[in-house]
GROMACS .gro file of C-alpha atoms in nm:
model
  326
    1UNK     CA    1  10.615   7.729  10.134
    2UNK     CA    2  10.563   8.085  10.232
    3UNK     CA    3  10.823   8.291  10.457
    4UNK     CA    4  10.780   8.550  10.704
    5UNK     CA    5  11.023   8.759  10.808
    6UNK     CA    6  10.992   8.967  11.135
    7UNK     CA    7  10.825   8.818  11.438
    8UNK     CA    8  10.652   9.109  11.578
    9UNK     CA    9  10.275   9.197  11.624
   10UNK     CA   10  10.217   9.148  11.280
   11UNK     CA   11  10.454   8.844  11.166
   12UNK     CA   12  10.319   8.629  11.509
   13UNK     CA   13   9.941   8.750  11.357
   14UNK     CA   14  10.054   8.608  11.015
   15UNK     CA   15  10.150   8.299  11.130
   16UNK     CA   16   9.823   8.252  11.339
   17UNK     CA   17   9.644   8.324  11.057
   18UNK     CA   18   9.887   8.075  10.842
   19UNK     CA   19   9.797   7.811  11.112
   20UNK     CA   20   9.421   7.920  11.102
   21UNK     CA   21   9.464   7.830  10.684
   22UNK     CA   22   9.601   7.504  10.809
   23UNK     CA   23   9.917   7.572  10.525
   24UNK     CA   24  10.171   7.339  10.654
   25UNK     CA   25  10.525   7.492  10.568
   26UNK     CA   26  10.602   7.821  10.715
   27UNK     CA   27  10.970   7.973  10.741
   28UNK     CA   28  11.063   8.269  11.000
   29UNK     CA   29  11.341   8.511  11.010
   30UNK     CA   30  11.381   8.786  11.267
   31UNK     CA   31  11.667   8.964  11.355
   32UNK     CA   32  11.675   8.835  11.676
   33UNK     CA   33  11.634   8.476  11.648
   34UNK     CA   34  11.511   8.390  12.016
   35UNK     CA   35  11.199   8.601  11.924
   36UNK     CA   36  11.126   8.406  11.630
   37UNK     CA   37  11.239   8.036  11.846
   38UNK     CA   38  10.934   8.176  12.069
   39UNK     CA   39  10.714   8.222  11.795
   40UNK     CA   40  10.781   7.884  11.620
   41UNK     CA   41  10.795   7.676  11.933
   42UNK     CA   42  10.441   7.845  12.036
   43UNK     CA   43  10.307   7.764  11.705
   44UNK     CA   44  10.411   7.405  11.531
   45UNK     CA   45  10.178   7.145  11.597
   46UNK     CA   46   9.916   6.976  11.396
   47UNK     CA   47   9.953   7.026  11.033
   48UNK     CA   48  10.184   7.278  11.066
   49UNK     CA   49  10.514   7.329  11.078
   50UNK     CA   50  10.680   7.636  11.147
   51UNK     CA   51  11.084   7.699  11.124
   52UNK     CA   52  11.363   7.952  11.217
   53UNK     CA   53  11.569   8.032  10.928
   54UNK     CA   54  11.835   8.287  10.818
   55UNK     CA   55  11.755   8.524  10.589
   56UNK     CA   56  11.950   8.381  10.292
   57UNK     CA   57  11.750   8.048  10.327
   58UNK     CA   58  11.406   8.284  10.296
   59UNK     CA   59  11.521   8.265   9.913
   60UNK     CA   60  11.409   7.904   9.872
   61UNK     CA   61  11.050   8.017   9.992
   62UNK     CA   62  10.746   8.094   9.706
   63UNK     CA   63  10.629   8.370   9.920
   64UNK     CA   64  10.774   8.578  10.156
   65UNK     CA   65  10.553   8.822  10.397
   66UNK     CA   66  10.744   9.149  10.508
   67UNK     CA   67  10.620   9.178  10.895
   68UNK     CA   68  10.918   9.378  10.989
   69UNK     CA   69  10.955   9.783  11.064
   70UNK     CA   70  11.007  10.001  10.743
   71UNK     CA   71  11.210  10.044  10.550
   72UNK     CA   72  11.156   9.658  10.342
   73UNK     CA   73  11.233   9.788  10.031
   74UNK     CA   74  11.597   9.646  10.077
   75UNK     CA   75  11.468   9.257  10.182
   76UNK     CA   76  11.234   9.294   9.895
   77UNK     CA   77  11.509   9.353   9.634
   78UNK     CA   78  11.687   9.075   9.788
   79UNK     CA   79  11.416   8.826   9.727
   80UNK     CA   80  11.252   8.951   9.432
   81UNK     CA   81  11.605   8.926   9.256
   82UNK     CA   82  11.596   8.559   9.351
   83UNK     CA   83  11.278   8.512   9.224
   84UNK     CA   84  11.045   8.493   9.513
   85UNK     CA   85  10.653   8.665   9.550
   86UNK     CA   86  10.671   8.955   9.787
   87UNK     CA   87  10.387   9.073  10.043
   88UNK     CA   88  10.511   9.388  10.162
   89UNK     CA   89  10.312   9.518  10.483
   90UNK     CA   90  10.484   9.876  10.531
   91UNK     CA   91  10.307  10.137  10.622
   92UNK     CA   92  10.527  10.441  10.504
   93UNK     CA   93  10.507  10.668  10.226
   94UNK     CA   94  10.851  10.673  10.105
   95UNK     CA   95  10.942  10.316  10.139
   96UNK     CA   96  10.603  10.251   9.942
   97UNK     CA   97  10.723  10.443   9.670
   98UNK     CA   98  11.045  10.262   9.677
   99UNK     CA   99  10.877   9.900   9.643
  100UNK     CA  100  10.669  10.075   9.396
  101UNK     CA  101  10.982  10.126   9.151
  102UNK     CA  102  11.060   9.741   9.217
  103UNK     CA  103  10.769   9.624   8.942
  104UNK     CA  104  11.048   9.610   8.676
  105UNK     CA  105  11.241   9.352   8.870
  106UNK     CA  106  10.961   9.185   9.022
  107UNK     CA  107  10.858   9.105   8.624
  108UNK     CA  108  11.193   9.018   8.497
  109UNK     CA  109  11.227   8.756   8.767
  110UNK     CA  110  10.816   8.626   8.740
  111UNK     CA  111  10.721   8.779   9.085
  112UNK     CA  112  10.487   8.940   9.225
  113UNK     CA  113  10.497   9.254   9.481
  114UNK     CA  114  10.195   9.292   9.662
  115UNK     CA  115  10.273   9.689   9.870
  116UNK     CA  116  10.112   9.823  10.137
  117UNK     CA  117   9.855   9.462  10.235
  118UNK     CA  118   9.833   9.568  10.582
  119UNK     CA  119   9.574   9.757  10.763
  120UNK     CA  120   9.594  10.098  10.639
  121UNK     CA  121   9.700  10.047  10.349
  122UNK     CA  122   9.552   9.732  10.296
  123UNK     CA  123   9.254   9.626  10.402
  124UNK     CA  124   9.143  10.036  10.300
  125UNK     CA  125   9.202   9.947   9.940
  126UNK     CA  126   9.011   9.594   9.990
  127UNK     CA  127   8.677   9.786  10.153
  128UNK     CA  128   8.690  10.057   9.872
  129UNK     CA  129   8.651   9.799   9.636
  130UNK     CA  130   8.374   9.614   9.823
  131UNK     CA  131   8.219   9.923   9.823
  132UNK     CA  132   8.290  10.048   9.465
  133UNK     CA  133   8.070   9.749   9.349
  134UNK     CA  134   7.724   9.910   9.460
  135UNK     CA  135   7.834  10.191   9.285
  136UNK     CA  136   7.783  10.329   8.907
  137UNK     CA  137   8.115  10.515   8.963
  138UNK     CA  138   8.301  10.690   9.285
  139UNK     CA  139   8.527  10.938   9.271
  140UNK     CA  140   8.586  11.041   9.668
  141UNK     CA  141   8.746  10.810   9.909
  142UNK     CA  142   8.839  10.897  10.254
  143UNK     CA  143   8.991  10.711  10.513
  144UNK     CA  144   9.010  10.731  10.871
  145UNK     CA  145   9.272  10.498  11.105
  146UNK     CA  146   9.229  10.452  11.482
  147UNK     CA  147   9.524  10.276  11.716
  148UNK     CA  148   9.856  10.107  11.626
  149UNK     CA  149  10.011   9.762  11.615
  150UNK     CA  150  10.345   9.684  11.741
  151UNK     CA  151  10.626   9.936  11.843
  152UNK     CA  152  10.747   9.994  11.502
  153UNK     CA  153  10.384  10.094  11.430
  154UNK     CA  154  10.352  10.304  11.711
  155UNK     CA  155  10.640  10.450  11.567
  156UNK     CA  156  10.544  10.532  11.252
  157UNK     CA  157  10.210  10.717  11.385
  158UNK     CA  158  10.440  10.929  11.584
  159UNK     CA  159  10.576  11.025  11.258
  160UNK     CA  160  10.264  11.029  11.068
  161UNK     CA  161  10.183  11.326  11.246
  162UNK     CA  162  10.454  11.553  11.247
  163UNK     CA  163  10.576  11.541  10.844
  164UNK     CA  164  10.348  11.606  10.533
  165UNK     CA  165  10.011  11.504  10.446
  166UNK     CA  166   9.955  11.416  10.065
  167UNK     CA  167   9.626  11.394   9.928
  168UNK     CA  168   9.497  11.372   9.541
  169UNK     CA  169   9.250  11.695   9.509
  170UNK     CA  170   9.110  11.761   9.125
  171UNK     CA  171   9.396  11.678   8.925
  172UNK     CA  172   9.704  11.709   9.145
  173UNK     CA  173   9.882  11.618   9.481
  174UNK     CA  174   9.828  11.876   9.722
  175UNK     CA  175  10.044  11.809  10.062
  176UNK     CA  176   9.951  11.943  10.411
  177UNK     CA  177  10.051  11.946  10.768
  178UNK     CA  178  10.030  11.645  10.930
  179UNK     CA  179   9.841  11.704  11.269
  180UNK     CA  180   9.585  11.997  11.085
  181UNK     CA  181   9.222  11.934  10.946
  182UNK     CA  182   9.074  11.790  11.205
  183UNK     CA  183   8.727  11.593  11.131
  184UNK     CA  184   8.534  11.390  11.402
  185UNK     CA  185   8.505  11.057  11.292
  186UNK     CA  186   8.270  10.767  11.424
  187UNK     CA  187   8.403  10.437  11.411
  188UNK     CA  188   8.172  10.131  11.518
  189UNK     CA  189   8.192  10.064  11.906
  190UNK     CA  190   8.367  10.016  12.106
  191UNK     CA  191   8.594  10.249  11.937
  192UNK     CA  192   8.322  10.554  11.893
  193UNK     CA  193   8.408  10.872  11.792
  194UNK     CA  194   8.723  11.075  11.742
  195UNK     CA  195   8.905  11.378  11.603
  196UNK     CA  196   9.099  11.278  11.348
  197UNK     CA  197   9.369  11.469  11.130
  198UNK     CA  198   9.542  11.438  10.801
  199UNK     CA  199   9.865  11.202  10.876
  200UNK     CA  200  10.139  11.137  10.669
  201UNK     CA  201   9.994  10.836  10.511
  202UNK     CA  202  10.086  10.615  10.220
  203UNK     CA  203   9.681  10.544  10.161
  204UNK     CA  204   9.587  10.803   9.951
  205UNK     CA  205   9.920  10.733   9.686
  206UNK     CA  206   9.816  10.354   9.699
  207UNK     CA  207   9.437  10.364   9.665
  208UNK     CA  208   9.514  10.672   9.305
  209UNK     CA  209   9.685  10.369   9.173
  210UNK     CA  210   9.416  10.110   9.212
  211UNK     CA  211   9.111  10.357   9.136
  212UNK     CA  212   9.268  10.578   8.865
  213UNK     CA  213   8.925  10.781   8.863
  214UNK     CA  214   8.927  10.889   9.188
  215UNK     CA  215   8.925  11.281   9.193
  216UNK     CA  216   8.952  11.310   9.602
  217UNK     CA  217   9.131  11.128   9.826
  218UNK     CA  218   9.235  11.169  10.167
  219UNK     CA  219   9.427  11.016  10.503
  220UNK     CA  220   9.403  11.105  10.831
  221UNK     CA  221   9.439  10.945  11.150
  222UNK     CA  222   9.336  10.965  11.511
  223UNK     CA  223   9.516  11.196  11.792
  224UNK     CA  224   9.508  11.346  12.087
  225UNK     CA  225   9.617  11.723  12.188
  226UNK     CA  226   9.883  11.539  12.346
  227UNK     CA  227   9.968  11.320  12.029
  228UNK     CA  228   9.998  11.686  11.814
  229UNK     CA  229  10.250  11.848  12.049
  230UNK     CA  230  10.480  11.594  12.119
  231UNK     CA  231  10.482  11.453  11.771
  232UNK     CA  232  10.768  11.710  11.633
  233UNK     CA  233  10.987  11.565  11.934
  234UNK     CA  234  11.140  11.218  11.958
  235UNK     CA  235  10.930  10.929  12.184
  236UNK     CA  236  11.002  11.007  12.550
  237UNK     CA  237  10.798  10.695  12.674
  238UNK     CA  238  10.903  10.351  12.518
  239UNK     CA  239  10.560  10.248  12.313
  240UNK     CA  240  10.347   9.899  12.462
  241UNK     CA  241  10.405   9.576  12.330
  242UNK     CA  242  10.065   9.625  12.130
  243UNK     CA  243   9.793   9.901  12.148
  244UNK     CA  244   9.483   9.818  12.212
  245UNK     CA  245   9.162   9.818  12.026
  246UNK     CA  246   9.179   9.980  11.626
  247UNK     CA  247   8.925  10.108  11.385
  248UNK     CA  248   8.948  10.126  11.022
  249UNK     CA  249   8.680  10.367  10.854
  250UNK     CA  250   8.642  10.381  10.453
  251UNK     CA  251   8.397  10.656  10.370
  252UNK     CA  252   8.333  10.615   9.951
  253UNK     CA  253   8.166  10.907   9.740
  254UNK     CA  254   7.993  10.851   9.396
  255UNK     CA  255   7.706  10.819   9.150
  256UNK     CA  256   7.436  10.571   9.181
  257UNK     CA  257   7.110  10.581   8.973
  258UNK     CA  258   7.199  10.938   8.909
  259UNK     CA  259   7.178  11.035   9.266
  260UNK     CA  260   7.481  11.142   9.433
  261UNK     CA  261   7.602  10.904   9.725
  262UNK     CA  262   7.766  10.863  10.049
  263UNK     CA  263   7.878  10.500  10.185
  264UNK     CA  264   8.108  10.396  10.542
  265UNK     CA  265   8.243  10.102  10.579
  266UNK     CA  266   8.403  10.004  10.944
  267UNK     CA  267   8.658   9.749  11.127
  268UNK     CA  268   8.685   9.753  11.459
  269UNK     CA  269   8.977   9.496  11.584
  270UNK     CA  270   9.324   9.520  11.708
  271UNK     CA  271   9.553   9.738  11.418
  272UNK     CA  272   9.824   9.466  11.422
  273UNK     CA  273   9.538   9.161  11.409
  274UNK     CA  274   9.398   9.329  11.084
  275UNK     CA  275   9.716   9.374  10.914
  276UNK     CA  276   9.824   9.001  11.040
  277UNK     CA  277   9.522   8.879  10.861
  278UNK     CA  278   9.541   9.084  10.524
  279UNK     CA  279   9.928   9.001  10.502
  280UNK     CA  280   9.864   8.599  10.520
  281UNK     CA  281   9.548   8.615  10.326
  282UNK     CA  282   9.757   8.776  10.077
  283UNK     CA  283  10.008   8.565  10.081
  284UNK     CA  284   9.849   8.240  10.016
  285UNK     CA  285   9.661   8.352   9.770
  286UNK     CA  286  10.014   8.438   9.583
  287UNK     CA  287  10.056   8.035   9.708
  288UNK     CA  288   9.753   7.905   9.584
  289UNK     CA  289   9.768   8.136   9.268
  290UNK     CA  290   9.430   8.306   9.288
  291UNK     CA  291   9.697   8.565   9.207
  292UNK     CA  292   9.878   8.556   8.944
  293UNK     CA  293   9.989   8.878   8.784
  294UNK     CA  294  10.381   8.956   8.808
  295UNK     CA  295  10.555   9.286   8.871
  296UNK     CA  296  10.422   9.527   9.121
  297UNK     CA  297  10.017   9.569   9.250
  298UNK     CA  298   9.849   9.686   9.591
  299UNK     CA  299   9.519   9.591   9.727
  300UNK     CA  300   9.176   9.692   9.603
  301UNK     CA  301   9.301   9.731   9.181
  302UNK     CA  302   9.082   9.571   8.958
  303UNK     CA  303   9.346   9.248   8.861
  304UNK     CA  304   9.291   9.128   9.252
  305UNK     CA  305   9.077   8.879   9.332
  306UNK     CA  306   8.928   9.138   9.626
  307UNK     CA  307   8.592   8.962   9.716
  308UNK     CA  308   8.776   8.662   9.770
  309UNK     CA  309   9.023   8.800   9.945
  310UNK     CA  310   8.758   8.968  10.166
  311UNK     CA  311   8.581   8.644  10.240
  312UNK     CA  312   8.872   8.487  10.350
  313UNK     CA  313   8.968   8.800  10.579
  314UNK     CA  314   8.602   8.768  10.742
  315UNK     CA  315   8.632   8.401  10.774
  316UNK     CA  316   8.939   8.454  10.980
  317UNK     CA  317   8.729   8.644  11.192
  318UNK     CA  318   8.738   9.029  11.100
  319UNK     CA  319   8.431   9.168  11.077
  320UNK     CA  320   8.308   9.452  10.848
  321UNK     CA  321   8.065   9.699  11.037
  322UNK     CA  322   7.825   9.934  10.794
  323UNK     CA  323   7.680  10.289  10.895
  324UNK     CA  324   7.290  10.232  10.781
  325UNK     CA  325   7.150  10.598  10.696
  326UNK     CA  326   6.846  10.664  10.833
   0.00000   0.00000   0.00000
């Protein structure tokens, strides 16, 4: 059976997408157990069957998906000790690099950690991939994100732009202001175009691991003026239940036929819809073991099944938008 934990945006968009799969099993644990009641009660019917457990019960699961706010590193220990496949879905840089360090245990006890199978990072590593294929080699990648999910997401992209921006430039890390190198970036409608700045994103550390050749990489994410000065202050107004419309935008650099190269790749949904999506795509295909490998991976290396994983995301009805050069 396969666990998610956190009830959220994302969690309710995994189990929709668990329901979609028609997987008939599905534990959920939130902190506040009327949430996840909701959640359950909305979903069970047919073939299947969703129910509210504590979080020591979550052990007995194959696979757990972390839907909750950063950090997870903590949960994941918990289960990975006991044995169980991990889907993490967090979004920040630290806790990335904390689930990161967990590959040791997650090998000792025959799991597997899959960090960062959200939107951005996530479905980024998935599309640079897709790309990579059409390729002879690559060796820029640079990724745009539009819009948030839930309130803990919101969150986090009020953070994203007031710390550090790392990025991987010729050989070594260089790190940035968040909020500074603004680049307008079109994303496919109805999203369009927007200014877009480097954000403290875990992206660029993720997609270095999967695409050790890579000698650029970069985050950034959209903002307002507004967004830049108010994001060194704490959130005055309470964020919505869950934005509105996303983009994702993979831009890939790289030799093909000894011409040099420029492709875009697009999503335009909901931020908390595409994460929802990777997260139980993921997942089950920990379940079903089209993945196999133990100890820690992320999205888009070269031991994931990633055009499968991508069919399955499209057949659960994301769709991938390409900029055609004139």
């Amino acid at each position: 059976m396969i666990g998610i934990v956190g009830a959220g945006v994302v969690g309710s968009r995994v189990a929709e997408t668990l329901r979609l799969f028609l997987h008939q099993q599905i534990y959920i644990y939130d902190t506040e157990q009327i949430v996840a009641q909701r959640l359950a009660g909305r979903l069970s019917g047919g073939k299947s069957q969703f129910s509210v457990v504590d979080r020591n019960t979550m052990k007995s699961a194959k696979v757990v998906v972390l839907a909750g706010p950063s950090p997870q590193v903590s949960m994941a220990r918990e289960l990975l000790a006991a044995g169980v496949c991990v889907v993490s879905t967090s979004d920040d840089i630290s806790d990335c690099l904390n689930l990161l360090a967990l590959s040791q245990l997650a090998t000792e006890n025959n799991a597997t950690l899959i960090v960062g199978a959200a939107s951005s990072p996530g479905m980024s590593g998935l599309l640079v991939r897709h790309l990579a294929e059409s390729f002879d080699s690559i060796d820029e990648v640079h990724v745009a994100l539009h819009g948030t999910g839930g309130p803990a997401c919101a969150r986090q992209h009020h953070r994203a732009l007031s710390g550090q921006s790392i990025g991987w430039h010729d050989g070594e890390w260089l790190r940035r202001p968040a909020g500074s190198g603004r680049e307008l970036c079109w994303f496919p409608e109805p999203v369009g175009a927007y200014d877009c700045y480097r954000g403290e994103l875990p992206d660029p550390l993720l997609l270095k691991r999967a695409f050790p050749e890579l000698e650029r990489v970069t985050g950034r994410v959209t903002a307002t003026r507004r967004d830049r000065v108010f994001s060194r202050v704490p959130m005055m107004i309470p964020p919505q239940a869950e934005g509105g419309m996303g983009g994702l935008r993979v831009e890939v650099r790289g030799m093909k036929s000894g011409a040099r190269l420029v492709d875009v790749i697009a999503v335009a949904e909901r931020v908390g819809q595409v994460a929802g999506v990777v997260a139980a795509t993921t997942a089950q295909a920990i379940y079903k073991q089209d993945i196999k490998d133990i100890g820690a991976h992320v999205l888009g290396e070269k031991s994931m099944p990633s055009s499968l994983l991508l069919t399955q995301i499209c057949s659960a009805g994301i769709n991938l938008h390409s900029f055609v050069r004139a």
